[in-house]
Amino acid sequence: MKVLLTGGTGYIGSHTAVELLRAGHDVVIIDNLSNSQVDVVEKIGQITGRPVAFYQGDLLNKDDLNAVFDRYKIDAVIHFAGFKAVGESVEKPLMYYQNNLISTLNLLDVMAAHSVKNLIFSSSATVYGMPEKLPITEDAPLGALSPYGYTKLAIERILGDVAASDAQWNITMLRYFNPVGADASGLIGESPRGIPNNLFPFIMRVATGELKELGVFGNDYDTPDGTCIRDYIHVTDLAIGHLRALEHLGGMRIYNLGTGCGYSVLDCVREFSQACGFDIPYVIKPRRAGDAPMVYADSSRAQQDLGWRAEKNLGDMCRDCWNFQKNQK
Ligand code: NAD
Ligand code: UFG
């Protein structure tokens, strides 16, 4: 298949491009490079030995989208493009609603106009808000705790309505848990600009000495060591999940992509310290607003329907993060 990846030079998109190319699909990327670097395109080629078509364009501009669909005969789209920082979305809600919603509406319009009706969407475990029951199944109640979360919920709703209105659409929404790690080559990975908000990028900056210590947000939660628990998933496992979803497109589907295992913040610090060979310094800080104490997935639906399950563990994630980080110098 010829697959268009919106936001394909970003963290998850670039790893998905690698797995699609490895499986023999052709990849076209559209990205405005607002949160990624163009050299990723060359690195994807280097890893896979296969060419990638790249178009620098903005999904807010329909002309850019039309240009790509006019030029390439696209079979399916994986829609990664969007803004994703929870805290920033609270400060700049309009920027988030504008970019994430208008981009998606433009994409759907242009896809329909070109009779391309196969779509995979990057959703998030954030749509479960404060989960009531664990592990979280796809049928759990939905809710959002930030403008970012509301954009994901709104897009899920829009996609549901589109699929219900026209049986030709095949739409799969993938709800990612916490993606970490990097391709084993160490050539691509996650390197956010500025001071990171997420746990692993922050730990990595502490490991390189750029930041002094990690602040652990709360150690008085009702969890075994008092710190929050999350379902960290290796980005390569996540990328392969997209490949499986592509192979099983049909009607409207929703899947959790997680490992089903929960690890605490201190588990991550310990495991990363082992991977890099020295202790990551940390201090306990107050709780961060809006953090759920425990989040982990029931991914059995993806296993049953897609034949997919995560293979890599927290040690693999830490090793590959560190390998990527060392390569950055
Ligand atoms: P990322 O920021 O690395 O990648 C997103 C890409 O989209 C970037 O390359 C950016 O330049 C591009 N982009 C943004 N707006 C655009 C626009 N208007 N036009 C064209 N390109 C645009 O993020 P990621 O971590 O790879 O996440 C990909 C998707 O997965 C996002 O939709 C995100 O919300 C979702 N998601 C991410 C996580 C996570 O923890 N990383 C968790 C759950 C869901
Ligand atoms: N944490 C710290 N110190 C830090 C950063 C994070 O202790 O400096 C803790 C957080 O309090 C939380 C855990 O580490 O307990 C994980 O935090 P992240 O910010 O890495 O991840 P979240 O689970 O908060 O959210 C992430 C993405 C969301 C996405 C969600 C579920 O940021 O966009 O995973 O997929 F929706």
GROMACS .gro file of C-alpha atoms and ligand atoms in nm:
model
  409
    1MET     CA    1   0.000   0.000   0.000
    2LYS     CA    2   0.101   0.363  -0.041
    3VAL     CA    3   0.045   0.516   0.299
    4LEU     CA    4   0.040   0.889   0.377
    5LEU     CA    5   0.169   0.975   0.724
    6THR     CA    6   0.064   1.320   0.843
    7GLY     CA    7   0.316   1.434   1.105
    8GLY     CA    8   0.541   1.154   0.982
    9THR     CA    9   0.872   1.321   1.073
   10GLY     CA   10   0.759   1.335   1.438
   11TYR     CA   11   0.844   1.086   1.710
   12ILE     CA   12   0.580   0.815   1.657
   13GLY     CA   13   0.533   0.886   1.286
   14SER     CA   14   0.902   0.834   1.203
   15HIS     CA   15   0.911   0.499   1.385
   16THR     CA   16   0.593   0.394   1.209
   17ALA     CA   17   0.743   0.494   0.873
   18VAL     CA   18   1.035   0.260   0.947
   19GLU     CA   19   0.808  -0.037   1.026
   20LEU     CA   20   0.584   0.025   0.722
   21LEU     CA   21   0.886   0.042   0.491
   22ARG     CA   22   1.033  -0.271   0.646
   23ALA     CA   23   0.704  -0.450   0.576
   24GLY     CA   24   0.718  -0.345   0.208
   25HIS     CA   25   0.469  -0.055   0.205
   26ASP     CA   26   0.546   0.279   0.038
   27VAL     CA   27   0.547   0.587   0.259
   28VAL     CA   28   0.466   0.950   0.184
   29ILE     CA   29   0.507   1.205   0.463
   30ILE     CA   30   0.346   1.546   0.502
   31ASP     CA   31   0.475   1.753   0.794
   32ASN     CA   32   0.517   2.126   0.857
   33LEU     CA   33   0.824   2.059   1.076
   34SER     CA   34   0.672   2.259   1.364
   35ASN     CA   35   0.795   1.990   1.604
   36SER     CA   36   1.042   1.782   1.405
   37GLN     CA   37   1.351   1.804   1.187
   38VAL     CA   38   1.378   1.737   0.817
   39ASP     CA   39   1.690   1.517   0.857
   40VAL     CA   40   1.459   1.248   0.999
   41VAL     CA   41   1.355   1.173   0.640
   42GLU     CA   42   1.712   1.079   0.547
   43LYS     CA   43   1.752   0.876   0.865
   44ILE     CA   44   1.438   0.672   0.792
   45GLY     CA   45   1.592   0.599   0.451
   46GLN     CA   46   1.924   0.507   0.612
   47ILE     CA   47   1.759   0.262   0.855
   48THR     CA   48   1.541   0.089   0.598
   49GLY     CA   49   1.743   0.126   0.278
   50ARG     CA   50   1.423   0.248   0.113
   51PRO     CA   51   1.322   0.594  -0.011
   52VAL     CA   52   1.054   0.806   0.157
   53ALA     CA   53   0.862   1.078  -0.021
   54PHE     CA   54   0.853   1.396   0.189
   55TYR     CA   55   0.632   1.699   0.137
   56GLN     CA   56   0.679   1.997   0.369
   57GLY     CA   57   0.327   2.124   0.417
   58ASP     CA   58   0.067   2.228   0.670
   59LEU     CA   59  -0.263   2.046   0.723
   60LEU     CA   60  -0.419   2.382   0.802
   61ASN     CA   61  -0.368   2.462   0.435
   62LYS     CA   62  -0.593   2.254   0.208
   63ASP     CA   63  -0.379   2.340  -0.095
   64ASP     CA   64  -0.089   2.153   0.065
   65LEU     CA   65  -0.306   1.849   0.125
   66ASN     CA   66  -0.455   1.859  -0.225
   67ALA     CA   67  -0.106   1.880  -0.375
   68VAL     CA   68  -0.006   1.556  -0.202
   69PHE     CA   69  -0.324   1.367  -0.292
   70ASP     CA   70  -0.306   1.492  -0.652
   71ARG     CA   71   0.054   1.378  -0.688
   72TYR     CA   72   0.043   1.037  -0.517
   73LYS     CA   73  -0.216   0.762  -0.536
   74ILE     CA   74  -0.266   0.721  -0.162
   75ASP     CA   75  -0.435   0.404  -0.033
   76ALA     CA   76  -0.451   0.488   0.338
   77VAL     CA   77  -0.364   0.768   0.577
   78ILE     CA   78  -0.219   0.753   0.928
   79HIS     CA   79  -0.294   1.084   1.096
   80PHE     CA   80  -0.027   1.172   1.355
   81ALA     CA   81  -0.005   1.549   1.295
   82GLY     CA   82  -0.108   1.764   1.587
   83PHE     CA   83   0.009   1.939   1.899
   84LYS     CA   84   0.045   1.715   2.205
   85ALA     CA   85   0.171   1.900   2.513
   86VAL     CA   86  -0.094   1.888   2.787
   87GLY     CA   87   0.040   2.189   2.984
   88GLU     CA   88   0.080   2.407   2.676
   89SER     CA   89  -0.277   2.325   2.575
   90VAL     CA   90  -0.402   2.473   2.903
   91GLU     CA   91  -0.208   2.795   2.834
   92LYS     CA   92  -0.294   2.816   2.463
   93PRO     CA   93  -0.625   2.632   2.415
   94LEU     CA   94  -0.720   2.806   2.091
   95MET     CA   95  -0.390   2.710   1.931
   96TYR     CA   96  -0.465   2.346   2.018
   97TYR     CA   97  -0.828   2.345   1.906
   98GLN     CA   98  -0.731   2.525   1.588
   99ASN     CA   99  -0.439   2.305   1.490
  100ASN     CA  100  -0.574   1.966   1.595
  101LEU     CA  101  -0.937   2.008   1.487
  102ILE     CA  102  -0.902   2.214   1.169
  103SER     CA  103  -0.616   1.992   1.048
  104THR     CA  104  -0.833   1.686   1.091
  105LEU     CA  105  -1.137   1.842   0.922
  106ASN     CA  106  -0.922   1.953   0.627
  107LEU     CA  107  -0.770   1.608   0.600
  108LEU     CA  108  -1.111   1.436   0.601
  109ASP     CA  109  -1.244   1.674   0.333
  110VAL     CA  110  -0.947   1.625   0.104
  111MET     CA  111  -0.947   1.247   0.158
  112ALA     CA  112  -1.317   1.226   0.069
  113ALA     CA  113  -1.264   1.444  -0.238
  114HIS     CA  114  -0.995   1.199  -0.356
  115SER     CA  115  -1.203   0.892  -0.259
  116VAL     CA  116  -0.944   0.780  -0.003
  117LYS     CA  117  -1.143   0.645   0.290
  118ASN     CA  118  -0.896   0.437   0.490
  119LEU     CA  119  -0.774   0.615   0.801
  120ILE     CA  120  -0.586   0.538   1.122
  121PHE     CA  121  -0.594   0.808   1.388
  122SER     CA  122  -0.349   0.872   1.675
  123SER     CA  123  -0.568   0.895   1.980
  124SER     CA  124  -0.454   0.874   2.339
  125ALA     CA  125  -0.521   0.717   2.675
  126THR     CA  126  -0.587   1.074   2.782
  127VAL     CA  127  -0.946   1.023   2.655
  128TYR     CA  128  -1.011   0.809   2.965
  129GLY     CA  129  -0.961   1.111   3.195
  130MET     CA  130  -0.935   0.983   3.554
  131PRO     CA  131  -0.987   0.611   3.503
  132GLU     CA  132  -1.232   0.444   3.742
  133LYS     CA  133  -1.136   0.081   3.676
  134LEU     CA  134  -0.806  -0.086   3.591
  135PRO     CA  135  -0.689  -0.217   3.354
  136ILE     CA  136  -0.863   0.025   3.118
  137THR     CA  137  -1.073  -0.131   2.842
  138GLU     CA  138  -1.192   0.051   2.530
  139ASP     CA  139  -1.547   0.062   2.674
  140ALA     CA  140  -1.443   0.263   2.981
  141PRO     CA  141  -1.612   0.601   3.033
  142LEU     CA  142  -1.448   0.887   2.844
  143GLY     CA  143  -1.353   1.229   2.974
  144ALA     CA  144  -1.085   1.490   2.927
  145LEU     CA  145  -0.872   1.684   3.171
  146SER     CA  146  -0.716   1.937   2.933
  147PRO     CA  147  -0.785   2.116   2.604
  148TYR     CA  148  -0.545   1.865   2.444
  149GLY     CA  149  -0.758   1.579   2.577
  150TYR     CA  150  -1.073   1.749   2.447
  151THR     CA  151  -0.921   1.773   2.099
  152LYS     CA  152  -0.868   1.395   2.100
  153LEU     CA  153  -1.222   1.332   2.229
  154ALA     CA  154  -1.370   1.572   1.973
  155ILE     CA  155  -1.178   1.412   1.687
  156GLU     CA  156  -1.287   1.064   1.799
  157ARG     CA  157  -1.646   1.191   1.791
  158ILE     CA  158  -1.605   1.347   1.447
  159LEU     CA  159  -1.453   1.026   1.310
  160GLY     CA  160  -1.734   0.820   1.461
  161ASP     CA  161  -1.993   1.042   1.292
  162VAL     CA  162  -1.810   1.026   0.958
  163ALA     CA  163  -1.787   0.646   0.970
  164ALA     CA  164  -2.156   0.620   1.064
  165SER     CA  165  -2.258   0.846   0.774
  166ASP     CA  166  -2.081   0.652   0.500
  167ALA     CA  167  -2.002   0.279   0.510
  168GLN     CA  168  -1.712   0.325   0.268
  169TRP     CA  169  -1.499   0.476   0.542
  170ASN     CA  170  -1.269   0.242   0.732
  171ILE     CA  171  -1.146   0.421   1.041
  172THR     CA  172  -0.932   0.281   1.323
  173MET     CA  173  -0.856   0.491   1.629
  174LEU     CA  174  -0.553   0.384   1.829
  175ARG     CA  175  -0.539   0.498   2.191
  176TYR     CA  176  -0.172   0.507   2.283
  177PHE     CA  177  -0.057   0.473   2.640
  178ASN     CA  178   0.291   0.617   2.721
  179PRO     CA  179   0.526   0.575   2.423
  180VAL     CA  180   0.898   0.575   2.507
  181GLY     CA  181   1.221   0.434   2.362
  182ALA     CA  182   1.373   0.467   2.019
  183ASP     CA  183   1.459   0.264   1.712
  184ALA     CA  184   1.738   0.016   1.788
  185SER     CA  185   1.961   0.194   1.532
  186GLY     CA  186   1.979   0.495   1.764
  187LEU     CA  187   1.923   0.719   1.461
  188ILE     CA  188   1.570   0.836   1.541
  189GLY     CA  189   1.402   0.898   1.876
  190GLU     CA  190   1.237   1.168   2.079
  191SER     CA  191   1.415   1.496   2.143
  192PRO     CA  192   1.169   1.766   2.244
  193ARG     CA  193   1.271   2.132   2.232
  194GLY     CA  194   1.309   2.326   2.559
  195ILE     CA  195   1.262   2.177   2.905
  196PRO     CA  196   1.072   1.850   2.868
  197ASN     CA  197   0.736   1.792   3.038
  198ASN     CA  198   0.729   1.415   3.003
  199LEU     CA  199   0.914   1.175   3.227
  200PHE     CA  200   1.156   0.999   2.991
  201PRO     CA  201   1.274   1.307   2.797
  202PHE     CA  202   1.338   1.473   3.136
  203ILE     CA  203   1.531   1.173   3.269
  204MET     CA  204   1.741   1.173   2.951
  205ARG     CA  205   1.838   1.540   3.002
  206VAL     CA  206   1.938   1.463   3.360
  207ALA     CA  207   2.145   1.169   3.237
  208THR     CA  208   2.336   1.394   2.996
  209GLY     CA  209   2.398   1.648   3.273
  210GLU     CA  210   2.192   1.921   3.100
  211LEU     CA  211   1.948   1.921   3.391
  212LYS     CA  212   2.054   1.874   3.753
  213GLU     CA  213   1.793   1.634   3.885
  214LEU     CA  214   1.453   1.487   3.816
  215GLY     CA  215   1.157   1.617   4.016
  216VAL     CA  216   0.932   1.323   4.106
  217PHE     CA  217   0.577   1.462   4.120
  218GLY     CA  218   0.439   1.315   4.442
  219ASN     CA  219   0.529   1.008   4.649
  220ASP     CA  220   0.210   0.995   4.855
  221TYR     CA  221  -0.022   0.827   4.604
  222ASP     CA  222  -0.198   0.503   4.694
  223THR     CA  223   0.050   0.293   4.494
  224PRO     CA  224   0.317   0.047   4.615
  225ASP     CA  225   0.599   0.306   4.628
  226GLY     CA  226   0.375   0.614   4.644
  227THR     CA  227   0.463   0.740   4.292
  228CYS     CA  228   0.229   0.732   3.990
  229ILE     CA  229   0.200   0.427   3.771
  230ARG     CA  230   0.185   0.436   3.391
  231ASP     CA  231   0.182   0.188   3.104
  232TYR     CA  232   0.505   0.268   2.914
  233ILE     CA  233   0.518   0.114   2.567
  234HIS     CA  234   0.820   0.088   2.338
  235VAL     CA  235   0.768   0.312   2.035
  236THR     CA  236   0.870   0.028   1.800
  237ASP     CA  237   0.595  -0.194   1.945
  238LEU     CA  238   0.356   0.097   1.899
  239ALA     CA  239   0.473   0.145   1.539
  240ILE     CA  240   0.410  -0.224   1.466
  241GLY     CA  241   0.061  -0.177   1.611
  242HIS     CA  242  -0.006   0.067   1.326
  243LEU     CA  243   0.112  -0.188   1.073
  244ARG     CA  244  -0.129  -0.447   1.213
  245ALA     CA  245  -0.411  -0.192   1.223
  246LEU     CA  246  -0.347  -0.113   0.857
  247GLU     CA  247  -0.368  -0.482   0.767
  248HIS     CA  248  -0.702  -0.510   0.951
  249LEU     CA  249  -0.882  -0.193   0.845
  250GLY     CA  250  -1.259  -0.247   0.823
  251GLY     CA  251  -1.544  -0.030   0.948
  252MET     CA  252  -1.499   0.166   1.268
  253ARG     CA  253  -1.254   0.025   1.523
  254ILE     CA  254  -1.095   0.141   1.847
  255TYR     CA  255  -0.791  -0.020   2.013
  256ASN     CA  256  -0.582   0.045   2.321
  257LEU     CA  257  -0.211   0.009   2.251
  258GLY     CA  258  -0.027  -0.052   2.577
  259THR     CA  259   0.165  -0.332   2.743
  260GLY     CA  260  -0.082  -0.394   3.025
  261CYS     CA  261   0.203  -0.351   3.277
  262GLY     CA  262   0.221  -0.058   3.512
  263TYR     CA  263   0.552   0.093   3.627
  264SER     CA  264   0.601   0.365   3.885
  265VAL     CA  265   0.811   0.678   3.837
  266LEU     CA  266   1.074   0.530   4.071
  267ASP     CA  267   1.075   0.202   3.871
  268CYS     CA  268   1.162   0.411   3.565
  269VAL     CA  269   1.439   0.598   3.749
  270ARG     CA  270   1.587   0.269   3.869
  271GLU     CA  271   1.565   0.099   3.531
  272PHE     CA  272   1.713   0.400   3.348
  273SER     CA  273   1.998   0.420   3.601
  274GLN     CA  274   2.080   0.058   3.518
  275ALA     CA  275   2.071   0.126   3.145
  276CYS     CA  276   2.306   0.425   3.162
  277GLY     CA  277   2.530   0.282   3.433
  278PHE     CA  278   2.498   0.559   3.692
  279ASP     CA  279   2.231   0.686   3.931
  280ILE     CA  280   1.980   0.942   3.806
  281PRO     CA  281   1.951   1.203   4.082
  282TYR     CA  282   1.596   1.293   4.185
  283VAL     CA  283   1.404   1.491   4.445
  284ILE     CA  284   1.046   1.443   4.556
  285LYS     CA  285   0.824   1.736   4.456
  286PRO     CA  286   0.454   1.810   4.516
  287ARG     CA  287   0.195   1.628   4.306
  288ARG     CA  288   0.136   1.761   3.954
  289ALA     CA  289  -0.225   1.876   3.898
  290GLY     CA  290  -0.437   1.637   3.694
  291ASP     CA  291  -0.218   1.325   3.731
  292ALA     CA  292  -0.412   0.999   3.773
  293PRO     CA  293  -0.243   0.771   4.030
  294MET     CA  294  -0.255   0.464   3.805
  295VAL     CA  295  -0.308   0.419   3.431
  296TYR     CA  296  -0.257   0.092   3.246
  297ALA     CA  297  -0.423  -0.072   2.951
  298ASP     CA  298  -0.621  -0.380   2.878
  299SER     CA  299  -0.495  -0.438   2.523
  300SER     CA  300  -0.661  -0.776   2.474
  301ARG     CA  301  -0.888  -0.643   2.198
  302ALA     CA  302  -0.581  -0.552   1.987
  303GLN     CA  303  -0.435  -0.893   2.058
  304GLN     CA  304  -0.752  -1.075   1.952
  305ASP     CA  305  -0.842  -0.868   1.645
  306LEU     CA  306  -0.502  -0.756   1.518
  307GLY     CA  307  -0.277  -1.033   1.649
  308TRP     CA  308  -0.069  -0.758   1.810
  309ARG     CA  309   0.093  -0.737   2.146
  310ALA     CA  310   0.382  -0.541   2.289
  311GLU     CA  311   0.704  -0.745   2.303
  312LYS     CA  312   0.954  -0.508   2.464
  313ASN     CA  313   0.994  -0.435   2.835
  314LEU     CA  314   1.094  -0.131   3.040
  315GLY     CA  315   1.463  -0.233   3.027
  316ASP     CA  316   1.451  -0.234   2.645
  317MET     CA  317   1.285   0.109   2.646
  318CYS     CA  318   1.553   0.258   2.875
  319ARG     CA  319   1.841   0.098   2.681
  320ASP     CA  320   1.712   0.229   2.347
  321CYS     CA  321   1.643   0.579   2.486
  322TRP     CA  322   1.997   0.597   2.615
  323ASN     CA  323   2.143   0.456   2.294
  324PHE     CA  324   1.961   0.728   2.097
  325GLN     CA  325   2.069   0.998   2.341
  326LYS     CA  326   2.436   0.896   2.321
  327ASN     CA  327   2.414   0.913   1.941
  328GLN     CA  328   2.295   1.273   1.956
  329LYS     CA  329   2.635   1.409   2.056
  330NAD     P1  330   0.539   1.482   1.750
  330NAD     O1  331   0.517   1.624   1.790
  330NAD     O2  332   0.675   1.426   1.759
  330NAD     O3  333   0.485   1.460   1.601
  330NAD     C1  334   0.377   1.532   1.547
  330NAD     C2  335   0.421   1.588   1.412
  330NAD     O4  336   0.311   1.662   1.356
  330NAD     C3  337   0.539   1.684   1.423
  330NAD     O5  338   0.642   1.640   1.335
  330NAD     C4  339   0.483   1.819   1.379
  330NAD     O6  340   0.579   1.896   1.309
  330NAD     C5  341   0.365   1.778   1.292
  330NAD     N1  342   0.254   1.875   1.284
  330NAD     C6  343   0.188   1.935   1.386
  330NAD     N2  344   0.090   2.014   1.336
  330NAD     C7  345   0.095   2.003   1.201
  330NAD     C8  346   0.021   2.061   1.095
  330NAD     N3  347  -0.078   2.149   1.117
  330NAD     N4  348   0.054   2.029   0.968
  330NAD     C9  349   0.156   1.942   0.943
  330NAD     N5  350   0.229   1.884   1.039
  330NAD    C10  351   0.199   1.915   1.167
  330NAD     O7  352   0.435   1.394   1.835
  330NAD     P2  353   0.428   1.236   1.853
  330NAD     O8  354   0.470   1.204   1.991
  330NAD     O9  355   0.491   1.168   1.738
  330NAD    O10  356   0.270   1.217   1.848
  330NAD    C11  357   0.203   1.184   1.728
  330NAD    C12  358   0.053   1.178   1.757
  330NAD    O11  359   0.029   1.084   1.861
  330NAD    C13  360  -0.007   1.310   1.804
  330NAD    O12  361  -0.134   1.326   1.746
  330NAD    C14  362  -0.018   1.292   1.953
  330NAD    O13  363  -0.123   1.369   2.008
  330NAD    C15  364  -0.048   1.143   1.964
  330NAD     N6  365  -0.009   1.086   2.094
  330NAD    C16  366   0.119   1.100   2.139
  330NAD    C17  367   0.154   1.049   2.265
  330NAD    C18  368   0.293   1.066   2.320
  330NAD    O14  369   0.312   1.052   2.442
  330NAD     N7  370   0.394   1.093   2.238
  330NAD    C19  371   0.058   0.980   2.342
  330NAD    C20  372  -0.069   0.965   2.292
  330NAD    C21  373  -0.102   1.018   2.167
  331UFG     N1  374   0.665   1.278   3.607
  331UFG     C1  375   0.751   1.317   3.709
  331UFG     N2  376   0.845   1.412   3.679
  331UFG     C2  377   0.857   1.471   3.556
  331UFG     C3  378   0.769   1.430   3.454
  331UFG     C4  379   0.673   1.334   3.484
  331UFG     O1  380   0.743   1.267   3.819
  331UFG     O2  381   0.944   1.559   3.539
  331UFG     C5  382   0.564   1.175   3.636
  331UFG     C6  383   0.422   1.224   3.616
  331UFG     O3  384   0.375   1.286   3.735
  331UFG     C7  385   0.350   1.095   3.582
  331UFG     C8  386   0.456   1.012   3.509
  331UFG     O4  387   0.581   1.071   3.544
  331UFG     O5  388   0.317   1.029   3.700
  331UFG     C9  389   0.438   1.015   3.359
  331UFG     O6  390   0.427   1.150   3.316
  331UFG     P1  391   0.435   1.194   3.164
  331UFG     O7  392   0.420   1.342   3.160
  331UFG     O8  393   0.555   1.136   3.099
  331UFG     O9  394   0.310   1.120   3.098
  331UFG     P2  395   0.153   1.130   3.129
  331UFG    O10  396   0.107   0.995   3.170
  331UFG    O11  397   0.121   1.242   3.219
  331UFG    O12  398   0.094   1.172   2.986
  331UFG    C10  399   0.141   1.116   2.865
  331UFG    C11  400   0.128   1.220   2.755
  331UFG    C12  401  -0.016   1.246   2.724
  331UFG    C13  402  -0.087   1.117   2.696
  331UFG    C14  403  -0.070   1.022   2.811
  331UFG    C15  404  -0.136   0.892   2.783
  331UFG    O13  405   0.192   1.341   2.791
  331UFG    O14  406  -0.026   1.328   2.611
  331UFG    O15  407   0.069   1.001   2.834
  331UFG    O16  408  -0.097   0.843   2.662
  331UFG     F1  409  -0.218   1.143   2.677
   0.00000   0.00000   0.00000
